[in-house]
CSV table of N, CA and C in Angstrom, one decimal:
chain,number,residue,atom,x,y,z
T,1437,MET,N,-7.7,-35.4,173.7
T,1437,MET,CA,-7.0,-34.2,174.3
T,1437,MET,C,-6.9,-33.2,173.2
T,1438,GLU,N,-7.1,-31.9,173.6
T,1438,GLU,CA,-7.1,-30.8,172.6
T,1438,GLU,C,-5.7,-30.6,172.1
T,1439,ASN,N,-4.7,-30.7,173.0
T,1439,ASN,CA,-3.3,-30.5,172.6
T,1439,ASN,C,-2.5,-31.6,173.1
T,1440,PRO,N,-2.3,-32.7,172.3
T,1440,PRO,CA,-1.7,-33.9,172.8
T,1440,PRO,C,-0.2,-33.7,173.2
T,1441,SER,N,0.4,-32.6,172.7
T,1441,SER,CA,1.8,-32.4,173.0
T,1441,SER,C,2.0,-31.9,174.5
T,1442,GLU,N,1.0,-31.4,175.1
T,1442,GLU,CA,1.1,-31.0,176.5
T,1442,GLU,C,0.9,-32.3,177.4
T,1443,GLU,N,1.5,-32.2,178.6
T,1443,GLU,CA,1.5,-33.3,179.5
T,1443,GLU,C,0.1,-33.4,180.2
T,1444,THR,N,-0.3,-34.6,180.5
T,1444,THR,CA,-1.6,-34.8,181.2
T,1444,THR,C,-1.3,-34.7,182.7
T,1445,PRO,N,-2.1,-34.0,183.4
T,1445,PRO,CA,-1.9,-33.9,184.9
T,1445,PRO,C,-1.9,-35.3,185.5
T,1446,ALA,N,-1.0,-35.6,186.4
T,1446,ALA,CA,-0.8,-36.9,187.0
T,1446,ALA,C,-2.1,-37.3,187.8
T,1447,ARG,N,-2.8,-36.3,188.3
T,1447,ARG,CA,-4.0,-36.6,189.1
T,1447,ARG,C,-5.0,-37.5,188.3
T,1448,TRP,N,-5.1,-37.3,187.0
T,1448,TRP,CA,-6.1,-38.1,186.3
T,1448,TRP,C,-5.6,-39.0,185.2
T,1449,GLU,N,-4.3,-38.9,185.0
T,1449,GLU,CA,-3.8,-39.7,183.8
T,1449,GLU,C,-4.0,-41.2,184.0
T,1450,SER,N,-4.2,-41.7,185.2
T,1450,SER,CA,-4.4,-43.2,185.4
T,1450,SER,C,-5.8,-43.5,185.8
T,1451,LEU,N,-6.7,-42.5,185.8
T,1451,LEU,CA,-8.1,-42.8,186.1
T,1451,LEU,C,-8.8,-43.6,184.9
T,1452,PRO,N,-9.5,-44.7,185.2
T,1452,PRO,CA,-10.1,-45.5,184.2
T,1452,PRO,C,-11.1,-44.6,183.3
T,1453,SER,N,-11.8,-43.7,183.9
T,1453,SER,CA,-12.8,-42.9,183.2
T,1453,SER,C,-12.0,-42.0,182.2
T,1454,TRP,N,-10.9,-41.4,182.6
T,1454,TRP,CA,-10.1,-40.6,181.7
T,1454,TRP,C,-9.5,-41.5,180.5
T,1455,LEU,N,-9.0,-42.6,180.9
T,1455,LEU,CA,-8.4,-43.5,179.8
T,1455,LEU,C,-9.5,-44.0,178.9
T,1456,LEU,N,-10.6,-44.4,179.4
T,1456,LEU,CA,-11.7,-44.8,178.5
T,1456,LEU,C,-12.2,-43.7,177.6
T,1457,THR,N,-12.3,-42.5,178.1
T,1457,THR,CA,-12.7,-41.3,177.3
T,1457,THR,C,-11.7,-41.0,176.2
T,1458,GLN,N,-10.5,-41.0,176.6
T,1458,GLN,CA,-9.4,-40.6,175.6
T,1458,GLN,C,-9.3,-41.7,174.5
T,1459,THR,N,-9.4,-43.0,174.9
T,1459,THR,CA,-9.4,-44.1,173.9
T,1459,THR,C,-10.6,-44.0,173.1
T,1460,ALA,N,-11.8,-43.7,173.6
T,1460,ALA,CA,-13.0,-43.6,172.8
T,1460,ALA,C,-12.9,-42.5,171.8
T,1461,ASN,N,-12.2,-41.4,172.2
T,1461,ASN,CA,-12.0,-40.3,171.2
T,1461,ASN,C,-11.2,-40.8,170.0
T,1462,HIS,N,-10.1,-41.6,170.3
T,1462,HIS,CA,-9.3,-42.1,169.2
T,1462,HIS,C,-10.1,-43.1,168.4
T,1463,ALA,N,-10.9,-44.0,169.1
T,1463,ALA,CA,-11.8,-45.0,168.3
T,1463,ALA,C,-12.7,-44.3,167.4
T,1464,HIS,N,-13.4,-43.2,167.9
T,1464,HIS,CA,-14.4,-42.5,167.1
T,1464,HIS,C,-13.7,-41.9,165.9
T,1465,ARG,N,-12.5,-41.3,166.1
T,1465,ARG,CA,-11.8,-40.7,165.0
T,1465,ARG,C,-11.4,-41.7,163.9
T,1466,LEU,N,-10.9,-42.8,164.4
T,1466,LEU,CA,-10.4,-43.9,163.4
T,1466,LEU,C,-11.6,-44.4,162.6
T,1467,VAL,N,-12.7,-44.7,163.3
T,1467,VAL,CA,-13.9,-45.2,162.6
T,1467,VAL,C,-14.5,-44.2,161.7
T,1468,ALA,N,-14.6,-42.9,162.1
T,1468,ALA,CA,-15.2,-41.9,161.3
T,1468,ALA,C,-14.3,-41.7,160.0
T,1469,ASP,N,-13.0,-41.6,160.2
T,1469,ASP,CA,-12.1,-41.4,159.1
T,1469,ASP,C,-12.1,-42.7,158.1
T,1470,GLY,N,-12.2,-43.8,158.7
T,1470,GLY,CA,-12.2,-45.1,157.9
T,1470,GLY,C,-13.5,-45.1,157.1
T,1471,PHE,N,-14.6,-44.8,157.7
T,1471,PHE,CA,-15.9,-44.8,156.9
T,1471,PHE,C,-15.9,-43.7,155.9
T,1472,SER,N,-15.4,-42.6,156.2
T,1472,SER,CA,-15.3,-41.4,155.3
T,1472,SER,C,-14.5,-41.8,154.0
T,1473,SER,N,-13.5,-42.6,154.2
T,1473,SER,CA,-12.7,-43.0,153.1
T,1473,SER,C,-13.4,-43.9,152.1
T,1474,VAL,N,-14.6,-44.4,152.5
T,1474,VAL,CA,-15.4,-45.2,151.6
T,1474,VAL,C,-16.8,-44.6,151.4
T,1475,ARG,N,-16.8,-43.3,151.6
T,1475,ARG,CA,-18.1,-42.5,151.4
T,1475,ARG,C,-19.2,-43.0,152.3
T,1476,ALA,N,-18.9,-43.1,153.6
T,1476,ALA,CA,-20.0,-43.6,154.5
T,1476,ALA,C,-19.8,-42.9,155.8
T,1477,ARG,N,-20.8,-43.2,156.7
T,1477,ARG,CA,-20.7,-42.7,158.0
T,1477,ARG,C,-21.1,-43.9,158.9
T,1478,GLY,N,-20.8,-43.7,160.2
T,1478,GLY,CA,-21.1,-44.7,161.2
T,1478,GLY,C,-22.6,-45.1,161.2
T,1479,TYR,N,-23.5,-44.1,161.1
T,1479,TYR,CA,-24.9,-44.3,161.0
T,1479,TYR,C,-25.3,-45.2,159.8
T,1480,HIS,N,-24.6,-45.0,158.7
T,1480,HIS,CA,-24.9,-45.8,157.5
T,1480,HIS,C,-24.6,-47.3,157.9
T,1481,TYR,N,-23.5,-47.6,158.4
T,1481,TYR,CA,-23.2,-48.9,158.8
T,1481,TYR,C,-24.2,-49.5,159.8
T,1482,ARG,N,-24.5,-48.7,160.8
T,1482,ARG,CA,-25.4,-49.2,161.9
T,1482,ARG,C,-26.8,-49.5,161.3
T,1483,LEU,N,-27.2,-48.7,160.4
T,1483,LEU,CA,-28.6,-48.9,159.8
T,1483,LEU,C,-28.6,-50.1,158.9
T,1484,LEU,N,-27.6,-50.2,158.0
T,1484,LEU,CA,-27.5,-51.3,157.1
T,1484,LEU,C,-27.3,-52.7,157.8
T,1485,ALA,N,-26.4,-52.7,158.8
T,1485,ALA,CA,-26.2,-53.9,159.6
T,1485,ALA,C,-27.5,-54.3,160.4
T,1486,THR,N,-28.2,-53.3,160.9
T,1486,THR,CA,-29.4,-53.6,161.6
T,1486,THR,C,-30.5,-54.2,160.7
T,1487,LEU,N,-30.6,-53.7,159.5
T,1487,LEU,CA,-31.5,-54.2,158.5
T,1487,LEU,C,-31.1,-55.6,158.1
T,1488,GLU,N,-29.9,-55.8,157.9
T,1488,GLU,CA,-29.4,-57.2,157.5
T,1488,GLU,C,-29.7,-58.2,158.6
T,1489,GLU,N,-29.5,-57.8,159.8
T,1489,GLU,CA,-29.7,-58.8,160.9
T,1489,GLU,C,-31.1,-59.0,161.3
T,1490,PHE,N,-32.0,-57.9,161.3
T,1490,PHE,CA,-33.3,-58.1,161.7
T,1490,PHE,C,-34.4,-58.0,160.6
T,1491,GLY,N,-34.0,-57.6,159.4
T,1491,GLY,CA,-35.0,-57.5,158.4
T,1491,GLY,C,-35.7,-56.1,158.3
T,1492,PRO,N,-36.6,-56.0,157.4
T,1492,PRO,CA,-37.3,-54.7,157.2
T,1492,PRO,C,-38.0,-54.3,158.5
T,1493,ALA,N,-38.1,-53.0,158.7
T,1493,ALA,CA,-38.7,-52.5,160.0
T,1493,ALA,C,-39.1,-51.0,159.8
T,1494,SER,N,-39.9,-50.6,160.7
T,1494,SER,CA,-40.3,-49.2,160.7
T,1494,SER,C,-39.1,-48.3,161.2
T,1495,GLN,N,-39.2,-47.0,161.0
T,1495,GLN,CA,-38.1,-46.1,161.4
T,1495,GLN,C,-38.0,-46.2,162.9
T,1496,ALA,N,-39.1,-46.2,163.6
T,1496,ALA,CA,-39.0,-46.3,165.1
T,1496,ALA,C,-38.3,-47.5,165.6
T,1497,ALA,N,-38.6,-48.7,165.0
T,1497,ALA,CA,-38.0,-49.9,165.4
T,1497,ALA,C,-36.5,-49.9,165.0
T,1498,LEU,N,-36.2,-49.3,163.9
T,1498,LEU,CA,-34.8,-49.2,163.5
T,1498,LEU,C,-34.0,-48.3,164.4
T,1499,GLY,N,-34.6,-47.3,164.9
T,1499,GLY,CA,-34.0,-46.4,165.8
T,1499,GLY,C,-33.7,-47.1,167.1
T,1500,ARG,N,-34.6,-47.8,167.6
T,1500,ARG,CA,-34.4,-48.6,168.9
T,1500,ARG,C,-33.3,-49.6,168.7
T,1501,ARG,N,-33.4,-50.4,167.6
T,1501,ARG,CA,-32.4,-51.4,167.4
T,1501,ARG,C,-31.0,-50.9,167.1
T,1502,SER,N,-30.9,-49.8,166.4
T,1502,SER,CA,-29.5,-49.4,166.0
T,1502,SER,C,-29.0,-48.3,166.9
T,1503,GLY,N,-29.8,-47.8,167.8
T,1503,GLY,CA,-29.3,-46.7,168.7
T,1503,GLY,C,-29.2,-45.4,168.0
T,1504,ILE,N,-29.8,-45.2,166.9
T,1504,ILE,CA,-29.8,-44.0,166.1
T,1504,ILE,C,-31.1,-43.2,166.6
T,1505,HIS,N,-30.9,-42.0,167.0
T,1505,HIS,CA,-32.0,-41.2,167.5
T,1505,HIS,C,-32.9,-40.9,166.3
T,1506,LEU,N,-34.2,-40.8,166.6
T,1506,LEU,CA,-35.2,-40.6,165.5
T,1506,LEU,C,-34.9,-39.3,164.7
T,1507,SER,N,-34.4,-38.3,165.4
T,1507,SER,CA,-34.1,-37.0,164.7
T,1507,SER,C,-33.0,-37.2,163.7
T,1508,ASP,N,-32.1,-38.2,163.8
T,1508,ASP,CA,-31.1,-38.5,162.8
T,1508,ASP,C,-31.5,-39.6,161.9
T,1509,MET,N,-32.5,-40.3,162.2
T,1509,MET,CA,-32.9,-41.5,161.4
T,1509,MET,C,-33.4,-41.1,160.0
T,1510,VAL,N,-34.2,-40.1,159.9
T,1510,VAL,CA,-34.8,-39.7,158.6
T,1510,VAL,C,-33.6,-39.2,157.7
T,1511,ALA,N,-32.7,-38.4,158.2
T,1511,ALA,CA,-31.6,-38.0,157.3
T,1511,ALA,C,-30.8,-39.2,156.9
T,1512,THR,N,-30.5,-40.1,157.8
T,1512,THR,CA,-29.7,-41.3,157.4
T,1512,THR,C,-30.4,-42.2,156.4
T,1513,ILE,N,-31.7,-42.4,156.6
T,1513,ILE,CA,-32.5,-43.1,155.6
T,1513,ILE,C,-32.5,-42.4,154.2
T,1514,ASN,N,-32.7,-41.1,154.2
T,1514,ASN,CA,-32.7,-40.3,153.0
T,1514,ASN,C,-31.3,-40.5,152.3
T,1515,GLU,N,-30.2,-40.4,153.0
T,1515,GLU,CA,-28.9,-40.6,152.4
T,1515,GLU,C,-28.8,-42.0,151.7
T,1516,LEU,N,-29.2,-43.0,152.5
T,1516,LEU,CA,-29.1,-44.4,152.0
T,1516,LEU,C,-30.1,-44.6,150.8
T,1517,ALA,N,-31.3,-44.1,150.9
T,1517,ALA,CA,-32.3,-44.2,149.8
T,1517,ALA,C,-31.8,-43.5,148.6
T,1518,ASP,N,-31.2,-42.4,148.7
T,1518,ASP,CA,-30.6,-41.7,147.5
T,1518,ASP,C,-29.6,-42.5,146.8
T,1519,ARG,N,-28.9,-43.3,147.5
T,1519,ARG,CA,-27.8,-44.2,146.9
T,1519,ARG,C,-28.4,-45.6,146.6
T,1520,GLU,N,-29.7,-45.7,146.8
T,1520,GLU,CA,-30.4,-47.0,146.5
T,1520,GLU,C,-29.9,-48.2,147.3
T,1521,LEU,N,-29.5,-47.9,148.6
T,1521,LEU,CA,-29.0,-48.9,149.5
T,1521,LEU,C,-30.1,-49.4,150.4
T,1522,VAL,N,-31.2,-48.6,150.6
T,1522,VAL,CA,-32.4,-49.0,151.3
T,1522,VAL,C,-33.6,-48.5,150.5
T,1523,GLU,N,-34.7,-49.0,150.8
T,1523,GLU,CA,-35.9,-48.5,150.1
T,1523,GLU,C,-37.0,-48.4,151.2
T,1524,ARG,N,-37.9,-47.4,150.9
T,1524,ARG,CA,-39.1,-47.2,151.8
T,1524,ARG,C,-40.3,-47.7,151.1
T,1525,ALA,N,-41.2,-48.3,151.9
T,1525,ALA,CA,-42.5,-48.7,151.3
T,1525,ALA,C,-43.5,-48.5,152.4
T,1526,PRO,N,-44.8,-48.1,152.1
T,1526,PRO,CA,-45.8,-47.9,153.1
T,1526,PRO,C,-46.0,-49.2,153.8
T,1527,ASP,N,-46.2,-49.2,155.1
T,1527,ASP,CA,-46.5,-50.3,155.9
T,1527,ASP,C,-48.0,-50.8,155.6
T,1528,PRO,N,-48.1,-52.0,155.1
T,1528,PRO,CA,-49.5,-52.5,154.8
T,1528,PRO,C,-50.5,-52.4,155.9
T,1529,SER,N,-50.0,-52.5,157.2
T,1529,SER,CA,-50.9,-52.5,158.3
T,1529,SER,C,-51.1,-51.1,158.9
T,1530,ASP,N,-50.3,-50.1,158.4
T,1530,ASP,CA,-50.5,-48.7,158.9
T,1530,ASP,C,-49.9,-47.8,157.8
T,1531,ARG,N,-50.7,-47.3,156.9
T,1531,ARG,CA,-50.2,-46.6,155.7
T,1531,ARG,C,-49.5,-45.3,156.2
T,1532,ARG,N,-49.7,-44.8,157.4
T,1532,ARG,CA,-49.0,-43.6,157.9
T,1532,ARG,C,-47.5,-43.9,158.1
T,1533,ARG,N,-47.2,-45.1,158.2
T,1533,ARG,CA,-45.8,-45.5,158.6
T,1533,ARG,C,-45.1,-46.1,157.4
T,1534,ASN,N,-43.8,-45.9,157.4
T,1534,ASN,CA,-43.0,-46.5,156.3
T,1534,ASN,C,-42.2,-47.7,156.9
T,1535,ILE,N,-42.0,-48.7,156.0
T,1535,ILE,CA,-41.1,-49.9,156.3
T,1535,ILE,C,-39.9,-49.7,155.5
T,1536,ILE,N,-38.7,-49.8,156.1
T,1536,ILE,CA,-37.4,-49.6,155.5
T,1536,ILE,C,-36.8,-51.0,155.2
T,1537,SER,N,-36.4,-51.2,154.0
T,1537,SER,CA,-35.8,-52.5,153.6
T,1537,SER,C,-34.4,-52.3,153.1
T,1538,LEU,N,-33.6,-53.3,153.2
T,1538,LEU,CA,-32.2,-53.4,152.7
T,1538,LEU,C,-32.3,-53.8,151.2
T,1539,THR,N,-31.7,-53.1,150.3
T,1539,THR,CA,-31.6,-53.5,148.9
T,1539,THR,C,-30.4,-54.4,148.7
T,1540,ALA,N,-30.4,-55.1,147.5
T,1540,ALA,CA,-29.2,-55.9,147.2
T,1540,ALA,C,-27.9,-55.0,147.2
T,1541,ALA,N,-28.1,-53.8,146.7
T,1541,ALA,CA,-26.9,-52.9,146.7
T,1541,ALA,C,-26.5,-52.6,148.1
T,1542,GLY,N,-27.4,-52.4,149.0
T,1542,GLY,CA,-27.2,-52.1,150.4
T,1542,GLY,C,-26.4,-53.3,151.1
T,1543,LYS,N,-26.9,-54.5,150.7
T,1543,LYS,CA,-26.2,-55.7,151.3
T,1543,LYS,C,-24.8,-55.8,150.8
T,1544,ARG,N,-24.6,-55.5,149.5
T,1544,ARG,CA,-23.2,-55.5,149.0
T,1544,ARG,C,-22.3,-54.4,149.6
T,1545,GLN,N,-22.9,-53.2,149.9
T,1545,GLN,CA,-22.2,-52.1,150.5
T,1545,GLN,C,-21.7,-52.5,151.9
T,1546,LEU,N,-22.4,-53.4,152.6
T,1546,LEU,CA,-22.0,-53.8,153.9
T,1546,LEU,C,-20.6,-54.4,154.0
T,1547,ARG,N,-20.3,-55.2,153.0
T,1547,ARG,CA,-19.0,-55.9,153.0
T,1547,ARG,C,-17.8,-54.9,153.0
T,1548,PRO,N,-17.7,-53.9,152.2
T,1548,PRO,CA,-16.5,-53.0,152.3
T,1548,PRO,C,-16.6,-52.2,153.6
T,1549,LEU,N,-17.8,-51.9,154.1
T,1549,LEU,CA,-17.9,-51.2,155.4
T,1549,LEU,C,-17.4,-52.1,156.5
T,1550,GLU,N,-17.7,-53.4,156.5
T,1550,GLU,CA,-17.2,-54.3,157.5
T,1550,GLU,C,-15.7,-54.5,157.5
T,1551,LYS,N,-15.2,-54.5,156.3
T,1551,LYS,CA,-13.7,-54.6,156.1
T,1551,LYS,C,-13.0,-53.4,156.7
T,1552,GLN,N,-13.6,-52.2,156.4
T,1552,GLN,CA,-13.1,-50.9,156.9
T,1552,GLN,C,-13.1,-50.9,158.4
T,1553,LEU,N,-14.3,-51.3,158.9
T,1553,LEU,CA,-14.4,-51.4,160.4
T,1553,LEU,C,-13.4,-52.3,161.1
T,1554,ALA,N,-13.2,-53.5,160.4
T,1554,ALA,CA,-12.2,-54.4,161.0
T,1554,ALA,C,-10.8,-53.8,161.0
T,1555,ALA,N,-10.5,-53.1,159.9
T,1555,ALA,CA,-9.2,-52.4,159.8
T,1555,ALA,C,-9.0,-51.4,160.9
T,1556,CYS,N,-10.1,-50.7,161.2
T,1556,CYS,CA,-10.1,-49.6,162.3
T,1556,CYS,C,-9.9,-50.3,163.6
T,1557,GLN,N,-10.6,-51.5,163.8
T,1557,GLN,CA,-10.4,-52.2,165.1
T,1557,GLN,C,-8.9,-52.6,165.3
T,1558,ASP,N,-8.4,-53.1,164.2
T,1558,ASP,CA,-7.0,-53.5,164.2
T,1558,ASP,C,-6.0,-52.4,164.6
T,1559,GLU,N,-6.3,-51.2,164.0
T,1559,GLU,CA,-5.5,-50.0,164.2
T,1559,GLU,C,-5.6,-49.6,165.7
T,1560,LEU,N,-6.8,-49.5,166.1
T,1560,LEU,CA,-7.1,-49.1,167.5
T,1560,LEU,C,-6.4,-50.0,168.5
T,1561,LEU,N,-6.5,-51.3,168.3
T,1561,LEU,CA,-6.0,-52.3,169.3
T,1561,LEU,C,-4.6,-52.8,168.9
T,1562,ALA,N,-3.9,-52.2,168.0
T,1562,ALA,CA,-2.6,-52.6,167.6
T,1562,ALA,C,-1.6,-53.0,168.7
T,1563,PRO,N,-1.5,-52.3,169.8
T,1563,PRO,CA,-0.5,-52.8,170.7
T,1563,PRO,C,-0.9,-54.0,171.6
T,1564,LEU,N,-2.1,-54.5,171.4
T,1564,LEU,CA,-2.6,-55.6,172.2
T,1564,LEU,C,-2.5,-56.9,171.4
T,1565,SER,N,-2.2,-58.0,172.2
T,1565,SER,CA,-2.2,-59.3,171.6
T,1565,SER,C,-3.6,-59.8,171.4
T,1566,PRO,N,-3.8,-60.8,170.6
T,1566,PRO,CA,-5.2,-61.3,170.4
T,1566,PRO,C,-5.9,-61.7,171.7
T,1567,GLU,N,-5.1,-62.3,172.7
T,1567,GLU,CA,-5.7,-62.6,174.0
T,1567,GLU,C,-6.1,-61.3,174.7
T,1568,GLU,N,-5.2,-60.3,174.7
T,1568,GLU,CA,-5.5,-59.1,175.4
T,1568,GLU,C,-6.8,-58.4,174.7
T,1569,ARG,N,-6.9,-58.4,173.4
T,1569,ARG,CA,-8.0,-57.9,172.7
T,1569,ARG,C,-9.3,-58.5,173.2
T,1570,GLN,N,-9.3,-59.9,173.3
T,1570,GLN,CA,-10.4,-60.6,173.7
T,1570,GLN,C,-10.8,-60.2,175.2
T,1571,ARG,N,-9.8,-60.2,176.0
T,1571,ARG,CA,-10.1,-59.8,177.4
T,1571,ARG,C,-10.6,-58.4,177.6
T,1572,LEU,N,-10.0,-57.5,176.8
T,1572,LEU,CA,-10.5,-56.1,176.9
T,1572,LEU,C,-12.0,-56.0,176.4
T,1573,THR,N,-12.3,-56.7,175.4
T,1573,THR,CA,-13.7,-56.7,174.9
T,1573,THR,C,-14.6,-57.3,175.9
T,1574,GLU,N,-14.2,-58.4,176.6
T,1574,GLU,CA,-15.0,-59.0,177.6
T,1574,GLU,C,-15.2,-58.0,178.8
T,1575,LEU,N,-14.2,-57.3,179.2
T,1575,LEU,CA,-14.3,-56.4,180.3
T,1575,LEU,C,-15.2,-55.2,179.9
T,1576,LEU,N,-15.0,-54.7,178.7
T,1576,LEU,CA,-15.8,-53.5,178.3
T,1576,LEU,C,-17.3,-53.9,178.2
T,1577,SER,N,-17.5,-55.1,177.7
T,1577,SER,CA,-18.9,-55.6,177.6
T,1577,SER,C,-19.5,-55.8,178.9
T,1578,ARG,N,-18.8,-56.3,179.9
T,1578,ARG,CA,-19.3,-56.4,181.2
T,1578,ARG,C,-19.6,-55.1,181.9
T,1579,LEU,N,-18.7,-54.1,181.7
T,1579,LEU,CA,-19.0,-52.7,182.2
T,1579,LEU,C,-20.3,-52.1,181.5
T,1580,LEU,N,-20.3,-52.2,180.2
T,1580,LEU,CA,-21.5,-51.7,179.5
T,1580,LEU,C,-22.8,-52.4,179.9
T,1581,ASP,N,-22.8,-53.7,180.0
T,1581,ASP,CA,-23.9,-54.4,180.4
T,1581,ASP,C,-24.4,-54.0,181.8
T,1582,HIS,N,-23.5,-53.9,182.7
T,1582,HIS,CA,-23.8,-53.4,184.1
T,1582,HIS,C,-24.5,-52.1,184.1
T,1583,HIS,N,-23.9,-51.1,183.4
T,1583,HIS,CA,-24.4,-49.7,183.4
T,1583,HIS,C,-25.7,-49.6,182.6
T,1584,ASN,N,-25.9,-50.4,181.5
T,1584,ASN,CA,-27.1,-50.5,180.8
T,1584,ASN,C,-28.3,-51.0,181.7
T,1585,ARG,N,-28.0,-52.0,182.4
T,1585,ARG,CA,-29.0,-52.6,183.3
T,1585,ARG,C,-29.4,-51.6,184.4
T,1586,ARG,N,-28.5,-50.8,184.9
T,1586,ARG,CA,-28.8,-49.9,185.9
T,1586,ARG,C,-29.5,-48.7,185.5
T,1587,THR,N,-29.4,-48.3,184.2
T,1587,THR,CA,-30.0,-47.1,183.7
T,1587,THR,C,-31.2,-47.3,182.9
T,1588,ARG,N,-31.5,-48.5,182.4
T,1588,ARG,CA,-32.6,-48.6,181.5
T,1588,ARG,C,-33.9,-48.7,182.4
T,1589,THR,N,-35.0,-48.2,181.7
T,1589,THR,CA,-36.3,-48.3,182.4
T,1589,THR,C,-36.9,-49.6,182.1
T,1590,PRO,N,-37.8,-50.1,183.0
T,1590,PRO,CA,-38.4,-51.4,182.9
T,1590,PRO,C,-39.0,-51.7,181.5
T,1591,GLU,N,-39.6,-50.7,180.9
T,1591,GLU,CA,-40.2,-51.0,179.6
T,1591,GLU,C,-39.3,-50.8,178.4
T,1592,GLU,N,-38.1,-50.4,178.6
T,1592,GLU,CA,-37.1,-50.2,177.6
T,1592,GLU,C,-36.5,-51.6,177.2
T,1593,PRO,N,-36.5,-51.9,175.9
T,1593,PRO,CA,-35.9,-53.2,175.5
T,1593,PRO,C,-34.4,-53.2,175.6
T,1594,TRP,N,-33.9,-54.4,175.7
T,1594,TRP,CA,-32.4,-54.6,175.6
T,1594,TRP,C,-31.9,-54.2,174.2
T,1595,ARG,N,-30.8,-53.6,174.1
T,1595,ARG,CA,-30.2,-53.3,172.8
T,1595,ARG,C,-29.1,-54.3,172.4
């Protein structure tokens, strides 16, 4: 909300779409501020975590796996490469393409980012019990899965 001190019109204050959007705004702010406090961005975490889970990959594959648009991928890789958290190497099977790998420093950087992300989750979900957090996560996952299946094209991979 632009001005949280003003009242929300009753017409939409209980709409799930409104509640999800407003909560997502708070989640985004908490995560962005949390990562900023450790000199990182959400894209940094997503790229490092994707590399740790799936291993070295091309920029295109990393974009698909991490959900980072290719137009943002180069800048993100540049930022992480400048900090020696990832490295680029020519793809031996196609010299026009680069393969991006996680460095040891990049792997170490993931730990404080994961701690920061966990703290942000705790802050976001503070009013909920552990059981409520689990149930909310299950329901949100179900909604997201449903809409992803409806909107993806047949050749698009699962994310």
